[in-house]
Short mmCIF file of C-alpha atoms in Angstrom, two decimals:
data_model
loop_
_atom_site.label_atom_id
_atom_site.label_comp_id
_atom_site.label_asym_id
_atom_site.label_seq_id
_atom_site.Cartn_x
_atom_site.Cartn_y
_atom_site.Cartn_z
CA UNK A 192 -20.99 0.63 -26.54
CA UNK A 193 -22.30 -2.07 -28.87
CA UNK A 194 -21.69 -4.68 -26.16
CA UNK A 195 -23.90 -2.87 -23.66
CA UNK A 196 -27.66 -3.25 -23.42
CA UNK A 197 -29.88 -0.11 -23.32
CA UNK A 198 -30.02 -0.05 -19.49
CA UNK A 199 -26.25 -0.24 -19.20
CA UNK A 200 -25.85 2.50 -21.79
CA UNK A 201 -28.22 4.76 -19.86
CA UNK A 202 -26.34 4.07 -16.61
CA UNK A 203 -23.04 4.78 -18.33
CA UNK A 204 -24.35 8.01 -19.85
CA UNK A 205 -25.81 9.23 -16.56
CA UNK A 206 -22.65 8.30 -14.63
CA UNK A 207 -20.44 10.20 -17.08
CA UNK A 208 -22.75 13.24 -16.91
CA UNK A 209 -22.69 13.24 -13.11
CA UNK A 210 -18.90 12.89 -13.02
CA UNK A 211 -18.43 15.81 -15.42
CA UNK A 212 -20.84 17.94 -13.40
CA UNK A 213 -18.99 17.01 -10.21
CA UNK A 214 -15.64 18.11 -11.59
CA UNK A 215 -17.09 21.37 -12.90
CA UNK A 216 -18.82 22.21 -9.63
CA UNK A 217 -15.82 21.40 -7.45
CA UNK A 218 -13.69 23.71 -9.59
CA UNK A 219 -16.33 26.44 -9.33
CA UNK A 220 -16.71 26.10 -5.55
CA UNK A 221 -12.96 25.94 -5.11
CA UNK A 222 -12.60 29.27 -6.89
CA UNK A 223 -15.49 31.25 -5.41
CA UNK A 224 -15.39 30.00 -1.79
CA UNK A 225 -12.33 30.80 0.36
CA UNK A 226 -10.58 27.79 1.87
CA UNK A 227 -11.08 27.19 5.57
CA UNK A 228 -7.83 27.18 7.54
CA UNK A 229 -7.96 23.58 8.72
CA UNK A 230 -5.43 21.70 10.81
CA UNK A 231 -4.86 19.10 8.12
CA UNK A 232 -1.82 17.34 6.69
CA UNK A 233 -0.14 19.83 4.38
CA UNK A 234 3.37 18.88 3.24
CA UNK A 235 5.59 21.48 1.54
CA UNK A 236 5.86 21.56 -2.25
CA UNK A 237 9.40 20.62 -3.26
CA UNK A 238 9.19 21.74 -6.89
CA UNK A 239 8.42 25.27 -8.11
CA UNK A 240 5.01 25.84 -9.67
CA UNK A 241 4.66 27.33 -13.12
CA UNK A 242 1.64 29.05 -14.63
CA UNK A 243 0.24 25.78 -15.98
CA UNK A 244 0.64 24.19 -12.53
CA UNK A 245 -1.29 27.05 -10.98
CA UNK A 246 -4.07 26.53 -13.52
CA UNK A 247 -4.24 22.81 -12.70
CA UNK A 248 -4.29 23.61 -8.98
CA UNK A 249 -7.12 26.08 -9.49
CA UNK A 250 -9.19 23.61 -11.49
CA UNK A 251 -8.46 20.42 -9.57
CA UNK A 252 -7.12 21.57 -6.22
CA UNK A 253 -10.48 20.86 -4.59
CA UNK A 254 -9.79 17.16 -5.11
CA UNK A 255 -6.74 17.26 -2.81
CA UNK A 256 -8.37 18.20 0.49
CA UNK A 257 -8.17 16.38 3.83
CA UNK A 258 -7.08 12.73 3.51
CA UNK A 259 -6.55 13.11 -0.23
CA UNK A 260 -3.32 14.92 0.59
CA UNK A 261 -2.02 11.74 2.24
CA UNK A 262 -2.66 9.67 -0.89
CA UNK A 263 -0.98 12.29 -3.10
CA UNK A 264 2.00 12.47 -0.73
CA UNK A 265 2.41 8.67 -0.66
CA UNK A 266 2.17 8.46 -4.45
CA UNK A 267 4.91 11.10 -4.78
CA UNK A 268 7.25 10.30 -1.89
CA UNK A 269 6.30 6.86 -0.59
CA UNK A 270 5.58 5.91 3.02
CA UNK A 271 7.93 8.30 4.80
CA UNK A 272 5.97 9.04 7.97
CA UNK A 273 4.49 6.53 10.36
CA UNK A 274 0.94 7.86 10.09
CA UNK A 275 1.06 7.43 6.28
CA UNK A 276 0.51 3.71 6.89
CA UNK A 277 -3.11 4.40 7.77
CA UNK A 278 -3.66 4.61 4.00
CA UNK A 279 -3.40 1.41 2.01
CA UNK A 280 -1.16 1.25 -1.09
CA UNK A 281 -3.70 0.26 -3.75
CA UNK A 282 -4.80 3.75 -4.70
CA UNK A 283 -1.33 5.41 -4.50
CA UNK A 284 -0.03 2.68 -6.82
CA UNK A 285 -2.84 3.43 -9.25
CA UNK A 286 -1.92 7.13 -9.10
CA UNK A 287 1.71 6.33 -9.82
CA UNK A 288 0.70 4.31 -12.88
CA UNK A 289 -1.56 7.13 -14.02
CA UNK A 290 1.27 9.60 -13.61
CA UNK A 291 3.56 7.39 -15.70
CA UNK A 292 1.06 7.67 -18.55
CA UNK A 293 1.37 11.45 -18.25
CA UNK A 294 5.16 11.33 -18.46
CA UNK A 295 5.20 13.21 -21.82
CA UNK A 296 3.66 16.18 -19.98
CA UNK A 297 6.17 16.24 -17.13
CA UNK A 298 8.28 18.81 -18.88
CA UNK A 299 5.31 21.14 -18.75
CA UNK A 300 3.76 20.04 -15.45
CA UNK A 301 5.14 19.35 -12.00
CA UNK A 302 4.75 15.96 -10.34
CA UNK A 303 2.01 17.41 -8.17
CA UNK A 304 -0.01 18.55 -11.19
CA UNK A 305 0.36 15.18 -12.88
CA UNK A 306 -0.93 13.50 -9.73
CA UNK A 307 -3.95 15.81 -9.59
CA UNK A 308 -4.78 15.06 -13.21
CA UNK A 309 -4.38 11.35 -12.47
CA UNK A 310 -6.80 11.67 -9.53
CA UNK A 311 -9.41 13.36 -11.71
CA UNK A 312 -9.11 10.92 -14.61
CA UNK A 313 -8.76 7.70 -12.64
CA UNK A 314 -11.58 8.37 -10.18
CA UNK A 315 -13.75 9.50 -13.10
CA UNK A 316 -13.09 6.10 -14.69
CA UNK A 317 -13.40 4.06 -11.49
CA UNK A 318 -16.67 5.65 -10.39
CA UNK A 319 -18.26 5.18 -13.82
CA UNK A 320 -17.13 1.55 -13.91
CA UNK A 321 -18.45 1.08 -10.36
CA UNK A 322 -21.90 2.28 -11.47
CA UNK A 323 -21.90 -0.21 -14.35
CA UNK A 324 -20.66 -3.00 -12.05
CA UNK A 325 -23.40 -2.18 -9.52
CA UNK A 326 -26.04 -2.38 -12.25
CA UNK A 327 -24.69 -5.74 -13.35
CA UNK A 328 -24.62 -7.01 -9.77
CA UNK A 329 -28.17 -5.81 -9.18
CA UNK A 330 -29.46 -7.73 -12.19
CA UNK A 331 -27.79 -10.89 -10.91
CA UNK A 332 -28.94 -10.63 -7.29
CA UNK A 333 -32.27 -8.80 -7.39
CA UNK A 334 -33.80 -10.49 -10.45
CA UNK A 335 -35.60 -7.18 -10.95
CA UNK A 336 -33.78 -5.12 -13.59
CA UNK A 337 -35.82 -1.99 -12.86
CA UNK A 338 -34.61 -1.92 -9.27
CA UNK A 339 -31.07 -2.70 -10.42
CA UNK A 340 -31.31 0.12 -12.95
CA UNK A 341 -32.68 2.61 -10.41
CA UNK A 342 -30.03 1.62 -7.84
CA UNK A 343 -27.23 2.25 -10.35
CA UNK A 344 -28.72 5.68 -11.14
CA UNK A 345 -28.84 6.46 -7.41
CA UNK A 346 -25.17 5.48 -7.12
CA UNK A 347 -24.38 8.21 -9.66
CA UNK A 348 -25.93 10.65 -7.15
CA UNK A 349 -24.35 8.94 -4.14
CA UNK A 350 -24.27 10.87 -0.84
CA UNK A 351 -20.57 9.96 -0.86
CA UNK A 352 -20.19 11.61 -4.28
CA UNK A 353 -17.35 13.97 -3.40
CA UNK A 354 -15.21 11.07 -2.15
CA UNK A 355 -15.75 9.20 -5.41
CA UNK A 356 -14.25 12.18 -7.25
CA UNK A 357 -11.60 13.49 -4.83
CA UNK A 358 -8.22 11.90 -4.21
CA UNK A 359 -9.66 9.15 -2.02
CA UNK A 360 -9.67 5.39 -2.56
CA UNK A 361 -13.49 5.01 -2.43
CA UNK A 362 -14.09 4.92 -6.21
CA UNK A 363 -11.46 2.24 -6.84
CA UNK A 364 -12.68 0.27 -3.83
CA UNK A 365 -16.32 0.41 -4.97
CA UNK A 366 -15.39 -0.74 -8.46
CA UNK A 367 -13.32 -3.68 -7.20
CA UNK A 368 -15.86 -4.68 -4.55
CA UNK A 369 -18.94 -4.58 -6.78
CA UNK A 370 -17.03 -6.40 -9.53
CA UNK A 371 -15.91 -9.08 -7.06
CA UNK A 372 -19.48 -9.57 -5.88
CA UNK A 373 -20.64 -9.91 -9.47
CA UNK A 374 -18.02 -12.54 -10.24
CA UNK A 375 -19.01 -14.51 -7.16
CA UNK A 376 -22.69 -14.38 -8.17
CA UNK A 377 -21.68 -15.90 -11.51
CA UNK A 378 -20.00 -18.78 -9.70
CA UNK A 379 -16.48 -17.58 -10.45
CA UNK A 380 -15.07 -17.90 -6.95
CA UNK A 381 -11.45 -17.59 -8.04
CA UNK A 382 -11.96 -14.31 -9.89
CA UNK A 383 -14.15 -13.00 -7.07
CA UNK A 384 -11.53 -13.89 -4.46
CA UNK A 385 -8.79 -12.17 -6.46
CA UNK A 386 -10.85 -8.98 -6.81
CA UNK A 387 -11.74 -9.04 -3.11
CA UNK A 388 -8.03 -9.37 -2.32
CA UNK A 389 -7.24 -6.37 -4.53
CA UNK A 390 -9.99 -4.41 -2.76
CA UNK A 391 -8.43 -5.35 0.60
CA UNK A 392 -5.23 -3.74 -0.65
CA UNK A 393 -7.14 -0.51 -1.23
CA UNK A 394 -9.13 -0.17 2.00
CA UNK A 395 -8.99 -2.04 5.30
CA UNK A 396 -12.72 -2.78 5.34
CA UNK A 397 -12.12 -4.93 2.28
CA UNK A 398 -11.09 -7.64 4.74
CA UNK A 399 -14.73 -8.00 5.79
CA UNK A 400 -15.62 -9.04 2.25
CA UNK A 401 -14.11 -12.47 2.89
CA UNK A 402 -17.51 -13.21 4.45
CA UNK A 403 -19.01 -13.37 0.94
CA UNK A 404 -16.59 -16.13 -0.04
CA UNK A 405 -17.13 -18.05 3.19
CA UNK A 406 -20.91 -17.82 2.95
CA UNK A 407 -20.95 -18.91 -0.70
CA UNK A 408 -18.85 -21.96 0.12
CA UNK A 409 -20.96 -22.91 3.13
CA UNK A 410 -24.17 -22.43 1.15
CA UNK A 411 -22.88 -24.68 -1.61
CA UNK A 412 -21.80 -27.27 0.95
CA UNK A 413 -25.20 -27.31 2.66
CA UNK A 414 -27.24 -27.38 -0.53
CA UNK A 415 -25.30 -30.00 -2.48
CA UNK A 416 -25.06 -32.69 0.16
CA UNK A 417 -27.57 -34.70 2.10
CA UNK A 418 -25.06 -36.55 4.28
CA UNK A 419 -21.70 -34.86 4.74
CA UNK A 420 -18.60 -36.99 5.23
CA UNK A 421 -15.54 -35.96 7.17
CA UNK A 422 -13.53 -35.73 3.92
CA UNK A 423 -16.02 -33.29 2.46
CA UNK A 424 -15.96 -31.32 5.67
CA UNK A 425 -12.16 -31.16 5.59
CA UNK A 426 -12.32 -30.00 1.99
CA UNK A 427 -14.70 -27.24 3.02
CA UNK A 428 -12.42 -26.17 5.89
CA UNK A 429 -9.43 -26.05 3.57
CA UNK A 430 -11.40 -23.96 1.10
CA UNK A 431 -12.46 -21.55 3.84
CA UNK A 432 -8.90 -21.17 5.06
CA UNK A 433 -7.65 -20.52 1.53
CA UNK A 434 -10.27 -17.79 1.08
CA UNK A 435 -9.23 -16.09 4.33
CA UNK A 436 -5.55 -16.26 3.39
CA UNK A 437 -6.19 -14.91 -0.12
CA UNK A 438 -8.18 -11.87 0.98
CA UNK A 439 -5.94 -11.08 3.97
CA UNK A 440 -2.64 -11.46 2.06
CA UNK A 441 -2.41 -7.80 0.88
CA UNK A 442 -3.05 -6.58 4.43
CA UNK A 443 -0.41 -8.95 5.84
CA UNK A 444 2.17 -7.90 3.25
CA UNK A 445 1.48 -4.24 3.94
CA UNK A 446 1.96 -4.75 7.68
CA UNK A 447 5.17 -6.67 7.05
CA UNK A 448 6.47 -3.89 4.83
CA UNK A 449 5.84 -1.40 7.65
CA UNK A 450 7.68 -3.69 10.06
CA UNK A 451 10.74 -3.78 7.79
CA UNK A 452 10.74 0.02 7.57
CA UNK A 453 10.40 0.84 11.25
CA UNK A 454 11.53 -2.19 13.23
CA UNK A 455 14.54 -3.59 11.36
CA UNK A 456 17.97 -1.90 11.28
CA UNK A 457 19.24 -0.23 8.15
CA UNK A 458 15.84 0.97 6.96
CA UNK A 459 16.56 4.72 6.97
CA UNK A 460 16.21 6.52 3.63
CA UNK A 461 17.44 9.83 2.29
CA UNK A 462 14.67 12.36 2.87
CA UNK A 463 14.53 15.92 1.49
CA UNK A 464 15.25 18.58 4.10
CA UNK A 465 11.80 20.27 3.91
CA UNK A 466 10.13 16.94 4.71
CA UNK A 467 12.55 16.34 7.59
CA UNK A 468 11.70 19.79 8.93
CA UNK A 469 7.98 19.01 8.68
CA UNK A 470 8.52 15.83 10.67
CA UNK A 471 10.41 17.81 13.32
CA UNK A 472 7.77 20.54 13.51
CA UNK A 473 4.79 18.20 13.67
CA UNK A 474 6.34 15.33 15.61
CA UNK A 475 5.97 12.79 12.78
CA UNK A 476 7.93 9.58 13.29
CA UNK A 477 10.29 8.66 10.44
CA UNK A 478 11.43 5.20 9.43
CA UNK A 479 14.85 4.21 10.78
CA UNK A 480 15.05 7.07 13.28
CA UNK A 481 13.54 5.55 16.43
CA UNK A 482 11.82 2.25 17.09
CA UNK A 483 8.08 2.70 17.76
CA UNK A 484 6.42 0.81 20.63
CA UNK A 485 4.33 -1.43 18.35
CA UNK A 486 7.52 -3.14 17.12
CA UNK A 487 7.72 -5.05 20.41
CA UNK A 488 4.13 -6.29 20.32
CA UNK A 489 3.48 -10.02 20.00
CA UNK A 490 1.62 -9.17 16.78
CA UNK A 491 3.26 -5.96 15.54
CA UNK A 492 0.46 -4.35 13.50
CA UNK A 493 1.15 -0.74 12.62
CA UNK A 494 -2.40 -0.20 11.38
CA UNK A 495 -4.08 -0.76 14.73
CA UNK A 496 -1.43 1.38 16.45
CA UNK A 497 -1.94 4.29 14.05
CA UNK A 498 -5.73 4.16 14.36
CA UNK A 499 -5.38 4.21 18.13
CA UNK A 500 -2.68 6.86 18.59
CA UNK A 501 -3.08 9.20 15.61
CA UNK A 502 -6.84 9.01 14.92
CA UNK A 503 -8.12 8.01 18.38
CA UNK A 504 -10.21 5.21 16.90
CA UNK A 505 -11.60 2.76 19.43
CA UNK A 506 -14.74 1.40 21.04
CA UNK A 507 -17.12 4.26 22.00
CA UNK A 508 -14.30 6.83 21.98
CA UNK A 509 -16.29 9.13 19.71
CA UNK A 510 -19.30 9.21 22.00
CA UNK A 511 -18.89 12.74 23.30
CA UNK A 512 -21.38 15.58 23.43
CA UNK A 513 -19.23 17.79 21.21
CA UNK A 514 -19.46 15.16 18.45
CA UNK A 515 -23.25 15.46 18.24
CA UNK A 516 -23.14 17.26 14.83
CA UNK A 517 -21.12 14.40 13.38
CA UNK A 518 -23.66 11.89 14.65
CA UNK A 519 -26.35 13.93 12.89
CA UNK A 520 -24.38 13.72 9.64
CA UNK A 521 -24.35 9.93 9.94
CA UNK A 522 -28.04 9.65 10.87
CA UNK A 523 -29.54 9.30 7.34
CA UNK A 524 -27.30 6.43 6.26
CA UNK A 525 -27.80 4.76 9.63
CA UNK A 526 -31.59 4.98 9.25
CA UNK A 527 -31.35 3.50 5.75
CA UNK A 528 -29.40 0.42 6.86
CA UNK A 529 -31.49 -0.14 10.01
CA UNK A 530 -34.72 0.25 8.05
CA UNK A 531 -33.47 -2.10 5.35
CA UNK A 532 -32.47 -4.69 7.95
CA UNK A 533 -35.82 -4.52 9.74
CA UNK A 534 -37.76 -4.81 6.47
CA UNK A 535 -35.78 -7.81 5.33
CA UNK A 536 -35.72 -9.67 8.66
CA UNK A 537 -39.47 -9.30 9.19
CA UNK A 538 -40.08 -10.58 5.67
CA UNK A 539 -37.67 -13.53 5.87
CA UNK A 540 -37.39 -14.57 9.55
CA UNK A 541 -36.65 -18.22 8.74
CA UNK A 542 -34.05 -17.33 6.11
CA UNK A 543 -32.27 -15.04 8.60
CA UNK A 544 -32.53 -17.63 11.38
CA UNK A 545 -30.77 -20.19 9.17
CA UNK A 546 -28.15 -17.60 8.11
CA UNK A 547 -29.30 -17.76 4.52
CA UNK A 548 -28.21 -21.39 4.20
CA UNK A 549 -31.77 -22.67 4.02
CA UNK A 550 -34.32 -20.38 2.42
CA UNK A 551 -37.64 -21.60 3.80
CA UNK A 552 -39.37 -24.43 5.59
CA UNK A 553 -41.70 -24.92 2.62
CA UNK A 554 -40.03 -26.28 -0.53
CA UNK A 555 -42.92 -25.08 -2.69
CA UNK A 556 -42.24 -21.45 -1.86
CA UNK A 557 -38.78 -21.79 -3.40
CA UNK A 558 -40.41 -21.80 -6.81
CA UNK A 559 -41.58 -18.20 -6.43
CA UNK A 560 -38.83 -16.25 -4.66
CA UNK A 561 -39.32 -12.57 -3.89
CA UNK A 562 -37.88 -10.37 -6.65
CA UNK A 563 -35.94 -7.19 -5.94
CA UNK A 564 -34.58 -6.17 -2.57
CA UNK A 565 -36.50 -8.95 -0.80
CA UNK A 566 -34.75 -11.64 -2.86
CA UNK A 567 -33.19 -14.39 -0.71
CA UNK A 568 -29.83 -13.62 -2.35
CA UNK A 569 -29.77 -10.21 -0.66
CA UNK A 570 -29.32 -11.76 2.81
CA UNK A 571 -25.51 -11.90 2.80
CA UNK A 572 -25.27 -8.33 1.46
CA UNK A 573 -27.53 -7.11 4.26
CA UNK A 574 -25.43 -8.86 6.91
CA UNK A 575 -22.34 -7.25 5.41
CA UNK A 576 -23.94 -3.78 5.53
CA UNK A 577 -25.18 -4.28 9.10
CA UNK A 578 -21.74 -5.47 10.25
CA UNK A 579 -20.06 -2.41 8.72
CA UNK A 580 -22.64 -0.12 10.32
CA UNK A 581 -22.23 -1.66 13.78
CA UNK A 582 -18.45 -1.55 13.66
CA UNK A 583 -18.35 1.96 12.18
CA UNK A 584 -20.95 3.30 14.59
CA UNK A 585 -19.21 1.92 17.67
CA UNK A 586 -15.53 2.20 16.85
CA UNK A 587 -14.97 4.82 14.12
CA UNK A 588 -15.46 8.52 13.58
CA UNK A 589 -19.14 8.22 12.81
CA UNK A 590 -19.28 11.00 10.20
CA UNK A 591 -17.32 8.76 7.80
CA UNK A 592 -20.17 6.22 7.76
CA UNK A 593 -21.62 7.84 4.64
CA UNK A 594 -18.57 7.14 2.49
CA UNK A 595 -17.64 4.02 4.46
CA UNK A 596 -20.95 2.38 3.53
CA UNK A 597 -21.56 4.22 0.26
CA UNK A 598 -18.47 2.69 -1.35
CA UNK A 599 -18.70 -0.78 0.19
CA UNK A 600 -22.28 -2.05 0.13
CA UNK A 601 -24.98 -2.05 -2.57
CA UNK A 602 -27.67 -2.03 0.14
CA UNK A 603 -27.38 1.77 0.33
CA UNK A 604 -28.70 1.88 -3.25
CA UNK A 605 -30.83 -1.26 -3.51
CA UNK A 606 -33.10 -0.41 -0.58
CA UNK A 607 -33.90 3.16 -1.72
CA UNK A 608 -34.59 1.76 -5.21
CA UNK A 609 -36.98 -0.74 -3.63
CA UNK A 610 -38.71 2.04 -1.67
CA UNK A 611 -39.08 4.13 -4.81
CA UNK A 612 -40.56 1.28 -6.80
CA UNK A 613 -42.83 0.15 -3.98
CA UNK A 614 -44.04 3.51 -2.71
CA UNK A 615 -43.85 6.05 -5.53
CA UNK A 616 -47.16 6.32 -7.46
CA UNK A 617 -45.37 7.75 -10.50
CA UNK A 618 -43.36 4.53 -10.82
CA UNK A 619 -45.78 1.94 -9.51
CA UNK A 620 -47.73 1.50 -12.72
CA UNK A 621 -44.78 1.67 -15.07
CA UNK A 622 -42.95 -1.35 -16.42
CA UNK A 623 -44.81 -3.88 -14.30
CA UNK A 624 -42.84 -6.73 -15.84
CA UNK A 625 -39.25 -5.58 -15.32
CA UNK A 626 -37.81 -9.01 -15.93
CA UNK A 627 -38.41 -8.46 -19.66
CA UNK A 628 -35.77 -5.75 -19.64
CA UNK A 629 -33.03 -8.00 -18.24
CA UNK A 630 -31.58 -8.60 -21.71
CA UNK A 631 -33.40 -6.26 -24.09
CA UNK A 632 -33.01 -6.64 -27.81
CA UNK A 633 -31.10 -4.03 -29.80
CA UNK A 634 -34.37 -2.74 -31.24
CA UNK A 635 -35.67 -1.74 -27.82
CA UNK A 636 -35.31 1.84 -26.75
CA UNK A 637 -33.22 2.84 -23.77
CA UNK A 638 -35.21 2.85 -20.51
CA UNK A 639 -36.23 6.18 -19.13
CA UNK A 640 -34.11 7.71 -16.40
CA UNK A 641 -36.53 7.44 -13.48
CA UNK A 642 -34.40 9.60 -11.19
CA UNK A 643 -34.44 12.52 -13.63
CA UNK A 644 -38.18 12.10 -14.23
CA UNK A 645 -38.89 12.12 -10.51
CA UNK A 646 -36.90 15.32 -10.14
CA UNK A 647 -38.91 16.90 -12.95
CA UNK A 648 -42.12 15.89 -11.14
CA UNK A 649 -40.86 16.78 -7.68
CA UNK A 650 -44.07 18.44 -6.51
CA UNK A 651 -46.17 15.34 -7.13
CA UNK A 652 -43.68 12.88 -5.63
CA UNK A 653 -44.51 10.99 -2.45
CA UNK A 654 -42.91 12.05 0.87
CA UNK A 655 -40.66 8.97 0.87
CA UNK A 656 -39.38 9.80 -2.61
CA UNK A 657 -38.68 13.39 -1.58
CA UNK A 658 -36.77 12.20 1.48
CA UNK A 659 -34.65 9.75 -0.52
CA UNK A 660 -33.82 12.07 -3.40
CA UNK A 661 -33.48 15.03 -1.05
CA UNK A 662 -30.92 13.15 1.04
CA UNK A 663 -28.91 11.97 -1.96
CA UNK A 664 -28.87 15.36 -3.69
CA UNK A 665 -28.24 17.39 -0.54
CA UNK A 666 -25.22 15.35 0.47
CA UNK A 667 -24.08 15.23 -3.18
CA UNK A 668 -24.00 19.02 -3.34
CA UNK A 669 -23.00 19.95 0.22
CA UNK A 670 -20.13 17.48 0.06
CA UNK A 671 -18.68 19.37 -2.90
CA UNK A 672 -19.12 22.74 -1.21
CA UNK A 673 -17.69 21.74 2.15
CA UNK A 674 -15.00 19.22 1.33
CA UNK A 675 -13.44 21.14 -1.57
CA UNK A 676 -12.81 24.11 0.71
CA UNK A 677 -11.40 22.32 3.76
CA UNK A 678 -14.68 22.60 5.64
CA UNK A 679 -15.64 19.66 7.91
CA UNK A 680 -17.65 16.98 6.13
CA UNK A 681 -18.16 13.25 6.21
#
């Protein structure tokens, strides 16, 4: 703690408090609310459960709902079924390592219980570290520590909160992605590329993050040279290709591993009878049993096949009248990103026209850049968020946009922090020189938690503040109630 400044300590303290409250509430809701009988993946338990296992299931079972069951299954049994390959190996590997640390308890607990404990502990750690990484990134990009501080506090109350605690890969992905962005902002392209590659091994949308590396290299190329030679251009092209290969390598290896399991002879494994029976009952394809159609494709990618056949993911496929409630669930996060994009583009039309490679026509204006969300550095992050929104809104199950964006882009937190600072009277006159808090001295007191203070003064808050905090807190709480009991959520 001595290495952290007061703002970081406050973020860390608030993140830990929110994580503890999340775990307590999910356990409470899991006990008092009956589970909905959902048609979800539910493999049989192969080992008997003792009294301690039943206690762990009662306390942490709410973390294993919906897709979390896939991650737990993969961590325990590996990629047995074809549809398991929709879930990338980064998080299951982390769970396996966490379970190894709990090996002394395996005489008392089943493998399933050890995995649940690993989920709770690891995602607790990853989400707290992600909040600290987001605060650090905000200080580097926004040049307005108060907005960076407020954004990190908002992340602790993320609308995607339940997925940062449950057995999903969002917490690990957010930590790796925000850390990679921070390394890139410090000029450490190698470390940033490595972290982006690790993130791409956790979630597929990590592949999009290669855009940060490409943009940074192009920006450096355009700003450092007056007349570019063909050798310098070739060097840039080689650097761009290396970045693409680095970030896409985990995805390529994962696809190749699937190919060896399903498309090459001799890949069948011994599988317990209950899991074979489940495959027979549900129609799950097993490795080495029959060759799937994607094996004969020119580019045999199991991931695109699974998304198409098992999850019906594709352009405009979700645009049906019966999906209207899911579109409503995604409306708040969509409004946030669209509003943020409009605000930024209308403020920096020339910067956006030049793709962030040239900030302004007037060199003198470079001396006084906009602080906070309107900083020129935010451009590439906004493009990233808009690209994810467009792809998710057109091709994915739209209700997942909340966690899809909430774990991948800081814009979801930076823009609300900007709105709070710009439009909330209770904050407008406080700390008018936030840059002084960027590296406070040890003698300075910890900054006040503006989110908590706004909640205490709810009645006097502006309508915009009530909408922002209301959205974050409502989704934070409803997500726990719905998701932990197999009720449909984002």
